Coordinates of C-alpha atoms and ligand atoms in Angstrom, one line a residue:
M16 CA -14.7 -4.2 -21.2
M17 CA -12.0 -2.6 -21.4
R18 CA -8.4 -4.9 -22.6
T19 CA -5.2 -4.0 -21.1
C20 CA -2.3 -6.6 -20.3
K21 CA -1.6 -9.9 -22.5
Y22 CA -1.7 -11.7 -18.9
V23 CA -4.9 -10.9 -18.2
D24 CA -6.4 -11.6 -21.3
R25 CA -5.1 -14.0 -24.0
S26 CA -6.7 -12.4 -26.7
L27 CA -5.0 -9.5 -27.0
R28 CA -1.9 -8.5 -30.0
S29 CA 1.1 -8.8 -28.0
L30 CA 3.1 -6.6 -26.2
S31 CA 6.3 -7.8 -26.3
L32 CA 8.2 -6.2 -28.4
P33 CA 11.4 -7.6 -30.2
L34 CA 14.4 -6.7 -27.4
G35 CA 15.8 -3.2 -29.1
S36 CA 13.4 -2.4 -30.7
T37 CA 14.1 0.4 -29.7
A38 CA 17.0 0.8 -32.0
T39 CA 16.7 4.6 -33.1
R40 CA 15.5 6.5 -29.6
S41 CA 11.7 7.4 -30.2
F42 CA 10.4 10.0 -28.5
S43 CA 6.8 8.7 -30.1
S44 CA 3.6 9.2 -28.1
K45 CA 1.7 6.1 -29.9
S46 CA 1.2 4.1 -26.7
Q47 CA 1.6 0.8 -26.5
M48 CA -1.8 -0.3 -24.8
K49 CA -4.9 1.3 -22.4
V50 CA -5.1 1.0 -18.8
G51 CA -8.2 1.8 -16.6
Y52 CA -9.0 1.2 -13.4
Y53 CA -11.0 -2.2 -12.2
C54 CA -13.8 -2.0 -10.6
H55 CA -16.0 -5.7 -9.4
G56 CA -14.0 -8.1 -11.4
E57 CA -13.6 -5.8 -14.5
E58 CA -11.5 -3.5 -16.3
K59 CA -13.4 0.4 -17.3
T60 CA -11.7 3.6 -18.7
G61 CA -11.9 6.2 -16.1
S62 CA -13.4 9.7 -16.7
G63 CA -11.0 11.5 -14.5
K64 CA -7.0 12.8 -15.8
Q65 CA -5.8 10.8 -18.4
F66 CA -1.9 10.4 -18.1
Q67 CA 0.7 8.2 -20.0
S68 CA 2.9 4.9 -18.2
I69 CA 6.9 6.1 -19.9
N70 CA 9.7 3.6 -20.1
P71 CA 12.1 6.1 -18.4
A72 CA 14.7 4.5 -20.6
N73 CA 13.8 5.1 -24.1
D74 CA 11.4 7.5 -23.3
E75 CA 8.3 5.3 -25.0
V76 CA 5.0 5.8 -24.1
V77 CA 4.3 2.7 -22.2
A78 CA 0.8 3.2 -22.0
D79 CA -2.1 5.6 -22.2
V80 CA -3.9 5.7 -19.2
S81 CA -7.1 7.5 -18.0
G82 CA -7.2 8.4 -13.9
N83 CA -10.4 8.3 -11.8
T84 CA -13.0 10.4 -11.0
I85 CA -13.8 10.7 -6.9
E86 CA -17.3 9.1 -8.2
E87 CA -15.6 6.4 -9.7
V88 CA -13.5 5.8 -6.5
D89 CA -16.9 5.8 -4.6
Q90 CA -18.5 2.6 -7.1
C91 CA -14.7 1.0 -6.1
I92 CA -15.2 1.3 -2.5
Q93 CA -19.0 0.4 -2.8
S94 CA -18.1 -3.0 -5.0
A95 CA -15.3 -3.5 -2.2
K96 CA -18.3 -3.3 0.4
E97 CA -20.0 -5.8 -1.4
G98 CA -16.6 -8.0 -1.7
F99 CA -16.1 -7.8 1.6
E100 CA -19.4 -9.5 2.2
I101 CA -18.5 -13.0 0.6
W102 CA -14.8 -12.9 1.2
G103 CA -14.5 -11.7 4.5
K104 CA -18.3 -12.9 5.9
Q105 CA -19.1 -16.1 3.9
M106 CA -15.6 -18.0 2.8
T107 CA -13.5 -19.5 5.6
G108 CA -9.8 -18.6 5.4
I109 CA -8.5 -22.6 3.6
E110 CA -11.5 -21.7 0.9
R111 CA -9.3 -17.5 1.5
G112 CA -5.6 -19.8 0.9
R113 CA -6.7 -21.9 -2.4
I114 CA -7.6 -18.7 -4.6
L115 CA -4.6 -17.1 -3.1
N116 CA -2.4 -20.2 -4.5
R117 CA -4.1 -20.5 -7.2
A118 CA -3.3 -17.0 -8.1
A119 CA 0.6 -17.6 -7.3
D120 CA 0.5 -20.4 -9.8
L121 CA -1.2 -18.4 -12.5
I122 CA 1.3 -15.0 -11.7
S123 CA 4.1 -17.9 -11.8
E124 CA 3.3 -19.0 -15.4
N125 CA 3.0 -15.1 -16.4
R126 CA 6.5 -14.1 -14.5
E127 CA 8.4 -13.1 -18.1
E128 CA 5.5 -10.7 -19.1
I129 CA 4.7 -9.4 -15.7
A130 CA 9.0 -8.9 -15.6
L131 CA 9.2 -7.3 -18.9
L132 CA 6.1 -4.9 -18.0
E133 CA 7.2 -4.0 -15.1
T134 CA 11.1 -2.7 -16.1
R135 CA 8.8 -0.9 -19.0
D136 CA 6.8 1.0 -16.5
S137 CA 9.6 1.2 -14.3
G138 CA 13.0 1.1 -15.5
H139 CA 14.5 -1.1 -12.9
C140 CA 16.9 -4.1 -14.8
I141 CA 14.8 -7.3 -15.6
A142 CA 17.5 -9.0 -14.2
E143 CA 16.1 -7.6 -11.1
T144 CA 12.5 -7.7 -11.7
K145 CA 12.4 -11.1 -12.3
P146 CA 13.4 -12.6 -9.3
A147 CA 13.1 -9.2 -7.2
H148 CA 9.5 -8.4 -8.0
V149 CA 7.6 -11.3 -9.4
D150 CA 9.6 -14.7 -7.8
Q151 CA 10.1 -13.1 -4.4
A152 CA 6.4 -12.1 -4.3
V153 CA 5.4 -15.0 -5.0
T154 CA 7.1 -16.5 -2.5
T155 CA 5.3 -13.9 -0.1
L156 CA 1.8 -14.3 -1.8
R157 CA 2.7 -18.2 -0.3
Y158 CA 3.5 -17.6 2.4
Y159 CA 0.4 -15.5 3.5
A160 CA -2.3 -18.3 1.5
S161 CA -0.8 -20.6 4.3
L162 CA -1.4 -18.2 7.0
A163 CA -5.2 -17.1 5.6
A164 CA -7.1 -19.8 7.7
E165 CA -4.9 -20.0 10.6
C166 CA -4.8 -16.5 11.1
M167 CA -9.0 -15.8 12.3
V168 CA -7.8 -18.7 15.0
G169 CA -9.3 -17.3 18.1
K170 CA -8.6 -18.1 22.3
H171 CA -10.9 -19.3 24.6
I172 CA -10.9 -17.5 28.0
P173 CA -12.2 -19.6 31.2
L174 CA -14.1 -16.8 33.6
E175 CA -16.1 -18.4 36.3
N176 CA -18.9 -21.0 37.0
G177 CA -18.2 -22.5 33.6
S178 CA -18.2 -18.9 31.9
Y179 CA -16.0 -18.3 28.8
A180 CA -15.2 -15.6 26.3
L181 CA -13.7 -15.9 23.4
S182 CA -11.3 -13.6 21.8
V183 CA -10.7 -13.6 17.5
R184 CA -9.8 -12.0 14.9
E185 CA -11.8 -10.1 12.6
P186 CA -11.1 -8.3 9.1
Y187 CA -11.4 -4.7 9.2
G188 CA -13.6 -4.8 5.8
V189 CA -12.6 -2.4 3.3
T190 CA -9.1 -0.9 3.0
G191 CA -7.5 1.8 1.2
A192 CA -3.7 1.0 0.1
V193 CA -1.5 3.4 -1.4
V194 CA 1.7 2.6 -2.8
A195 CA 4.8 3.8 -4.4
W196 CA 6.4 3.1 -8.0
N197 CA 10.0 1.7 -6.3
Y198 CA 8.8 -1.7 -6.4
P199 CA 5.6 -1.7 -8.2
F200 CA 4.2 -5.0 -8.7
N201 CA 5.8 -6.5 -5.8
M202 CA 4.4 -4.0 -3.8
A203 CA 0.9 -4.4 -4.8
L204 CA 1.0 -8.4 -4.0
Y205 CA 2.9 -8.1 -0.4
K206 CA 0.2 -5.7 0.4
S207 CA -2.7 -7.5 -1.4
S208 CA -1.4 -10.5 0.5
I209 CA -1.6 -9.6 3.7
L210 CA -4.7 -7.9 3.6
L211 CA -6.4 -10.6 1.5
A212 CA -5.2 -13.6 4.1
G213 CA -6.9 -11.3 6.3
G214 CA -10.3 -11.7 5.1
N215 CA -10.4 -7.5 4.0
S216 CA -11.3 -6.4 0.7
I217 CA -9.0 -3.8 -1.2
V218 CA -8.9 -0.7 -2.9
M219 CA -6.0 0.1 -4.2
K220 CA -3.9 3.1 -5.3
P221 CA -0.3 2.1 -7.8
S222 CA 1.5 5.5 -8.1
S223 CA 0.8 7.0 -11.5
K224 CA 4.3 6.7 -12.1
T225 CA 3.5 3.2 -12.2
P226 CA 0.2 1.8 -13.1
I227 CA 0.1 -1.4 -15.3
N228 CA 1.3 -4.5 -13.4
T229 CA -1.5 -3.3 -10.3
I230 CA -4.4 -3.8 -13.2
G231 CA -2.8 -7.1 -14.8
L232 CA -2.6 -8.1 -10.9
A233 CA -6.1 -7.3 -10.2
G234 CA -7.4 -9.5 -13.8
L235 CA -5.4 -12.6 -12.9
F236 CA -6.8 -12.3 -8.9
S237 CA -10.1 -12.8 -11.3
R238 CA -8.9 -15.9 -13.0
A239 CA -8.0 -17.0 -10.1
G240 CA -11.7 -16.8 -8.7
L241 CA -11.3 -13.6 -6.1
P242 CA -14.8 -13.3 -5.7
N243 CA -16.5 -9.5 -7.5
G244 CA -15.4 -6.7 -5.7
V245 CA -12.6 -8.1 -3.5
F246 CA -9.7 -5.9 -5.0
N247 CA -10.2 -2.9 -6.9
V248 CA -7.7 -0.5 -8.5
V249 CA -7.9 2.8 -9.0
Q250 CA -5.7 5.2 -10.7
G251 CA -4.2 8.5 -10.4
G252 CA -2.3 10.7 -7.9
S253 CA -3.1 12.7 -4.4
D254 CA -6.3 13.2 -5.0
V255 CA -7.5 10.3 -5.5
G256 CA -5.0 8.6 -2.7
S257 CA -6.9 11.5 -0.4
A258 CA -10.0 10.4 -1.5
L259 CA -9.4 7.0 -0.5
C260 CA -8.2 7.8 2.7
E261 CA -10.9 10.5 4.1
H262 CA -13.7 7.9 2.9
A263 CA -15.5 6.6 5.6
D264 CA -16.7 3.6 4.0
V265 CA -13.2 2.1 4.1
Q266 CA -11.7 1.0 7.4
K267 CA -8.0 1.3 7.0
I268 CA -5.3 2.6 4.8
S269 CA -2.1 0.5 4.4
F270 CA 0.6 3.3 2.9
T271 CA 4.7 3.1 1.3
G272 CA 5.7 6.2 0.4
S273 CA 7.6 9.0 1.7
T274 CA 7.5 10.5 5.4
P275 CA 6.2 13.7 4.1
V276 CA 3.2 12.3 2.4
G277 CA 3.1 9.8 4.6
E278 CA 2.3 12.6 7.6
K279 CA -0.3 13.8 5.4
I280 CA -1.9 10.3 5.2
L281 CA -2.3 10.4 8.8
K282 CA -3.4 13.6 9.2
M283 CA -6.0 12.5 6.6
C284 CA -6.8 9.8 8.3
A285 CA -7.7 11.1 12.0
P286 CA -11.1 12.7 10.5
T287 CA -12.3 9.1 10.6
I288 CA -10.4 7.4 12.7
K289 CA -9.1 5.6 10.6
P290 CA -5.7 2.9 11.4
V291 CA -3.0 3.3 9.3
T292 CA 0.1 1.2 8.5
L293 CA 2.6 3.6 7.2
E294 CA 5.9 2.7 5.6
L295 CA 8.0 5.2 5.2
G296 CA 11.2 7.0 4.3
G297 CA 14.6 5.9 5.5
K298 CA 18.3 6.8 5.9
S299 CA 19.9 3.8 6.7
P300 CA 23.7 3.1 8.2
L301 CA 25.5 0.5 7.9
I302 CA 28.8 0.4 9.8
V303 CA 31.6 -1.4 9.2
F304 CA 34.2 -2.3 11.4
E305 CA 38.1 -2.2 11.6
D306 CA 37.5 -6.8 12.0
A307 CA 35.0 -7.2 9.3
D308 CA 35.8 -9.4 6.4
I309 CA 36.2 -6.0 3.5
L310 CA 35.3 -8.5 0.4
P311 CA 31.5 -9.0 2.0
A312 CA 30.7 -5.9 3.3
V313 CA 32.1 -4.0 0.0
K314 CA 29.5 -6.4 -1.6
A315 CA 26.5 -5.4 0.9
A316 CA 27.5 -2.0 0.6
L317 CA 27.2 -2.4 -3.0
I318 CA 23.7 -3.7 -2.4
A319 CA 22.8 -1.4 -0.2
N320 CA 23.3 1.5 -2.5
F321 CA 23.1 0.6 -6.2
Y322 CA 20.3 -2.1 -6.1
S323 CA 17.6 -1.0 -8.0
A324 CA 19.9 2.2 -9.6
G325 CA 19.6 3.3 -5.4
E326 CA 15.3 3.1 -5.7
I327 CA 15.5 1.0 -2.3
C328 CA 14.0 2.5 1.1
T329 CA 15.6 0.2 2.8
N330 CA 19.6 1.2 1.5
G331 CA 22.5 1.6 3.4
T332 CA 23.1 5.1 1.8
R333 CA 25.1 6.1 5.6
V334 CA 28.2 3.5 4.8
F335 CA 29.9 3.6 8.4
V336 CA 33.8 3.2 8.0
H337 CA 36.4 2.2 10.5
D338 CA 39.4 4.3 10.4
S339 CA 41.9 2.1 10.8
I340 CA 39.9 0.1 6.9
Y341 CA 38.5 3.4 5.9
D342 CA 41.1 3.6 2.7
S343 CA 41.1 0.1 1.8
F344 CA 37.8 -0.1 2.1
C345 CA 36.8 2.7 -0.1
S346 CA 39.8 1.8 -3.5
E347 CA 37.9 -1.4 -3.2
F348 CA 34.1 0.2 -3.0
K349 CA 35.1 2.3 -6.2
L350 CA 37.0 -0.8 -7.4
Q351 CA 33.6 -2.8 -8.0
A352 CA 31.2 0.0 -7.9
E353 CA 32.7 0.7 -11.4
R354 CA 32.8 -2.3 -13.0
L355 CA 29.0 -2.5 -12.5
K356 CA 27.1 -2.6 -15.7
V357 CA 24.9 0.5 -16.3
G358 CA 22.6 0.0 -19.6
C359 CA 19.9 -1.2 -21.3
P360 CA 17.0 -2.1 -18.5
E361 CA 15.8 -5.4 -21.2
D362 CA 19.7 -6.5 -21.5
P363 CA 19.5 -9.3 -19.0
E364 CA 23.8 -8.2 -18.4
T365 CA 22.5 -5.2 -17.3
Q366 CA 22.7 -4.5 -13.9
I367 CA 22.1 -0.8 -13.1
G368 CA 18.4 0.3 -15.3
A369 CA 16.9 3.5 -15.5
L370 CA 15.8 6.1 -12.8
I371 CA 11.8 6.3 -13.2
D372 CA 12.3 9.3 -14.4
G373 CA 13.4 12.6 -15.4
G374 CA 12.6 14.8 -12.9
H375 CA 13.9 12.3 -10.4
A376 CA 16.8 12.0 -11.8
D377 CA 17.4 15.6 -11.6
S378 CA 16.8 15.8 -8.4
V379 CA 19.5 12.6 -7.6
R380 CA 22.1 15.0 -9.6
D381 CA 21.2 18.3 -7.7
F382 CA 22.2 16.0 -5.1
I383 CA 25.8 14.6 -5.7
S384 CA 26.3 18.5 -7.5
K385 CA 25.1 19.2 -3.5
G386 CA 27.7 16.7 -2.4
Q387 CA 30.7 18.6 -4.1
E388 CA 30.0 21.8 -3.3
E389 CA 29.8 20.4 0.3
G390 CA 33.2 19.6 0.2
A391 CA 33.0 15.6 -0.3
N392 CA 35.1 13.7 -1.9
L393 CA 33.3 12.0 -5.3
I394 CA 35.7 9.1 -5.9
C395 CA 33.2 7.7 -8.4
G396 CA 30.2 8.4 -10.7
G397 CA 29.1 12.4 -10.5
V398 CA 26.5 14.0 -12.4
G399 CA 28.1 13.5 -16.0
P400 CA 26.8 10.9 -19.2
I401 CA 27.0 6.6 -18.9
A402 CA 29.8 6.4 -21.3
D403 CA 29.2 3.7 -24.1
L404 CA 25.6 4.2 -23.4
P405 CA 22.8 2.5 -26.0
K406 CA 22.3 5.5 -29.0
H407 CA 18.6 4.0 -27.9
L408 CA 18.7 5.0 -24.2
N409 CA 17.4 8.3 -22.4
P410 CA 20.8 9.4 -21.2
D411 CA 19.3 12.2 -18.6
T412 CA 17.4 8.4 -16.8
F413 CA 20.5 6.8 -16.3
I414 CA 22.9 7.5 -12.9
A415 CA 26.1 5.9 -12.7
P416 CA 27.2 4.2 -9.9
T417 CA 28.2 7.1 -7.2
I418 CA 30.1 7.5 -4.1
F419 CA 32.0 9.9 -2.1
S420 CA 34.0 9.4 0.9
E421 CA 34.9 12.1 3.8
V422 CA 31.0 12.7 4.1
E423 CA 30.3 14.4 6.9
D424 CA 27.4 14.1 9.1
N425 CA 25.2 17.2 9.1
T426 CA 25.6 17.0 5.2
T427 CA 22.8 17.3 2.5
L428 CA 24.5 13.7 1.3
A429 CA 24.3 12.4 5.1
V430 CA 20.9 13.5 5.9
E431 CA 18.9 13.6 3.0
E432 CA 17.5 10.3 1.2
I433 CA 18.5 10.9 -1.9
F434 CA 16.8 7.2 -3.4
G435 CA 19.4 7.5 -6.3
P436 CA 22.4 5.1 -6.8
V437 CA 24.2 7.6 -4.5
A438 CA 26.8 6.0 -1.4
S439 CA 27.8 8.3 1.1
V440 CA 31.2 6.9 3.5
L441 CA 32.3 8.5 6.6
R442 CA 35.0 7.4 9.1
F443 CA 34.4 6.3 12.4
K444 CA 36.8 5.6 15.1
E445 CA 34.9 4.3 18.8
T446 CA 31.9 1.8 19.1
D447 CA 29.8 4.4 20.9
E448 CA 30.7 6.6 18.7
V449 CA 29.1 5.6 15.8
I450 CA 26.6 4.3 17.5
Q451 CA 25.1 7.5 18.0
R452 CA 26.0 8.9 15.2
A453 CA 23.8 6.2 13.5
N454 CA 20.7 7.2 15.0
A455 CA 21.6 10.7 14.3
T456 CA 18.7 10.3 12.2
P457 CA 14.0 11.3 12.3
F458 CA 14.4 8.0 10.3
G459 CA 14.1 4.5 11.6
L460 CA 13.8 2.4 9.0
A461 CA 17.0 -0.4 8.4
A462 CA 20.6 -0.6 9.7
G463 CA 23.8 -3.0 8.8
L464 CA 26.8 -4.1 10.4
F465 CA 30.0 -5.6 9.7
S466 CA 32.0 -7.6 11.9
R467 CA 33.9 -10.9 13.0
D468 CA 32.7 -10.2 16.8
L469 CA 29.2 -11.6 17.2
K470 CA 29.1 -10.0 21.1
R471 CA 29.9 -6.5 19.5
A472 CA 27.4 -6.7 16.6
N473 CA 24.4 -8.3 19.3
Y474 CA 25.5 -5.3 21.1
V475 CA 25.0 -3.0 18.6
A476 CA 22.3 -4.1 16.6
S477 CA 20.2 -3.6 20.0
K478 CA 21.4 -0.1 20.3
L479 CA 20.6 0.2 16.9
E480 CA 17.2 3.0 16.6
A481 CA 15.5 0.7 13.3
G482 CA 13.1 -1.7 12.6
I483 CA 16.0 -3.9 11.1
V484 CA 19.0 -4.3 11.3
W485 CA 21.2 -6.4 8.8
V486 CA 24.9 -8.7 10.6
N487 CA 26.8 -9.1 8.5
T488 CA 24.6 -9.2 4.6
Y489 CA 22.0 -6.2 3.5
N490 CA 18.8 -5.6 2.3
I491 CA 17.9 -9.2 2.3
Y492 CA 14.0 -10.4 3.3
S493 CA 11.7 -13.7 4.0
P494 CA 8.2 -13.1 4.0
N495 CA 7.9 -14.4 7.5
V496 CA 10.1 -11.4 9.0
P497 CA 8.5 -8.2 9.8
V498 CA 9.6 -4.6 7.9
G499 CA 8.4 -1.3 9.5
G500 CA 10.3 1.4 10.6
F501 CA 11.3 3.3 13.9
K502 CA 10.5 6.7 14.0
Q503 CA 9.3 8.6 11.3
S504 CA 10.2 5.9 8.8
G505 CA 6.6 4.6 10.6
F506 CA 4.5 1.9 12.5
G507 CA 2.8 -1.5 11.8
R508 CA 4.6 -3.7 9.9
E509 CA 4.4 -5.6 6.6
F510 CA 5.8 -9.1 6.6
G511 CA 5.3 -12.0 9.0
A512 CA 2.6 -13.4 10.7
E513 CA 3.0 -9.8 12.8
A514 CA 1.7 -8.3 9.4
L515 CA -1.7 -10.6 10.0
D516 CA -2.4 -8.7 13.8
H517 CA -2.4 -4.7 11.3
C518 CA -4.3 -5.6 9.2
T519 CA -7.3 -7.6 11.7
H520 CA -8.7 -7.2 15.0
T521 CA -10.1 -8.3 18.0
K522 CA -13.2 -9.3 19.1
S523 CA -13.9 -10.6 22.4
I524 CA -17.1 -12.7 23.3
Y525 CA -18.4 -13.1 26.7
M526 CA -19.9 -16.1 27.4
E527 CA -22.2 -16.7 30.4
M528 CA -22.9 -20.1 31.6
N529 CA -24.0 -19.0 35.2
P530 CA -28.3 -19.5 35.0
D531 CA -28.7 -16.7 37.9
A532 CA -26.8 -14.3 35.8
G533 CA -29.4 -11.2 34.7
N534 CA -31.1 -11.5 38.6
T535 CA -28.4 -9.9 39.9
D536 CA -29.6 -5.7 42.1
F537 CA -27.9 -3.3 39.9
Ligands
NAD629 P1 5.0 9.2 -2.4 O1 4.9 9.6 -1.1 O2 5.6 10.4 -3.8 O3 4.0 8.8 -3.0 C1 3.9 7.3 -2.8 C2 2.1 7.3 -3.2 O4 1.7 8.5 -2.4 C3 1.5 6.9 -4.3 O5 0.4 6.5 -4.8 C4 1.1 9.3 -4.6 O6 0.9 9.1 -5.6 C5 0.3 8.8 -3.2 N1 0.4 10.5 -3.6 C6 0.5 11.4 -3.2 N2 1.1 12.7 -2.1 C7 -0.4 12.2 -2.0 C8 -1.3 12.9 -0.9 N3 -1.4 13.8 -1.0 N4 -2.5 12.7 -0.6 C9 -2.6 10.7 -0.8 N5 -1.9 9.9 -1.6 C10 -0.3 10.7 -1.4 O7 6.4 8.1 -2.3 P2 7.4 7.8 -4.1 O8 7.4 8.8 -4.5 O9 6.1 7.3 -4.7 O10 8.0 6.7 -3.1 C11 9.3 7.5 -3.0 C12 9.1 7.0 -1.4 O11 8.4 6.2 -0.8 C13 10.3 7.0 -0.7 O12 10.5 8.0 0.1 C14 10.9 6.1 -0.2 O13 11.8 5.6 1.0 C15 9.4 5.1 0.2 N6 9.1 3.6 0.0 C16 9.4 3.4 1.2 C17 9.0 1.7 2.0 C18 9.5 1.5 2.9 O14 9.0 -0.5 2.8 N7 9.5 1.6 4.0 C19 9.3 0.7 0.0 C20 9.1 1.8 -0.9 C21 9.0 3.1 -1.1

């Protein structure tokens, strides 16, 4: 058996490097741990492509990862079929809820280590990974644990002569989950919370950029009492993801990632008529009306653009500000953005950590350069190095909070999903004009608005083409509130009781009570 995370197997060597142990920037290829795949309650070494998890903040190798072959993906799917026989067919919802709650306890007990690994795997700062990646995910798990019994409750529908029909919910069976790198632990946990509460078994593929904590989660699920085969993890890139989507024994796919890949997933699922939940990209508007309180609106714009170094799908990256307050908003936004601390993700004071890797950071820098070429006004940040960045960090993966003003609709900055710490501020004058401009995008993931006039807020919220609208706040989530997109941001929903409708299906059972039934002529 392979051994990975300290929180999975306490006998392992300590993974916790002291803070600042990377004092000399290291490009060492010596890895800290081995990570494999998780099949039938056991971590194993894959025989597919080998790759590494690299800490983007300092280029240190966090783990050597063994990817999977298509045959190993198939083994995991077969294991999930066995797991489903117990989890989905023999256990009750109450038992499932009890195990999920036990898993929540174990995750909370291991919070510090999960958050540290998440920080090293993804570059997000520790001040975020503890509350936003771990604690929030545990709250979600407990919420779905509480619904595990209730979500299978069906309806009794009276018919003629004492006959009746039952309309019941049943799990799909083996489900596949393919996920992005930006919130790896949280995403693995919320997806599995929903699918498991719905009685399904899972084969999950994390992004190859962030392969670690999903394996740790699998170990904790096993320790909590999840039967073997109910939660399996495969490792690798698009070939492994495709193998899951195309497999005839996988009954449903839950995908979180970019819109172009979402389109491919949909096509891959078509030949087997597989239902899909797609959580895709966005280019969301945040509208600040002239009667808004400026400081709360600026703080929301900071969260909507710079939290998690801008690597959040629902970010409000098109900030529309009313002409009459435009200049004062921009100066306050710049002032506050320049105060944010960019630095070592393991330093608890840091507010903006590293981007996921150098390649992604370069693409963000290209967008910034393009914005300048297209005539937008760079008011803070930019492509330059971060002042006072500690020497042990890799300067290539850090980007300062960047704000452009005087951004025009239809320019690259206002159209493309950048997925980094880059905000565009656009000017508007009329309510209906800004609604039309906010909606002029193929995406429809989220939107926000600031106004003290609740009548107007209600009107604008009803007109915005987005799966979530925040009024006088931004990017807050609660596990009981559905999340998902309109238009090319996807379909299906995660979170809320509604998410359970997307991972179970309805069976109608007619119960005939008329003794003469069946004796009627054709
Ligand atoms: P991505 O689409 O490149 O990859 C997502 C997952 O799909 C990864 O596991 C990847 O290995 C896999 N994959 C890639 N190509 C594949 C293929 N051809 N076949 C099968 N699997 C394939 O996305 P990313 O770069 O990991 O994440 C960033 C994107 O995710 C952004 O667009 C962001 O907006 C989106 N996202 C959306 C949400 C949401 O809730 N809507 C949440 C987080 C991230």
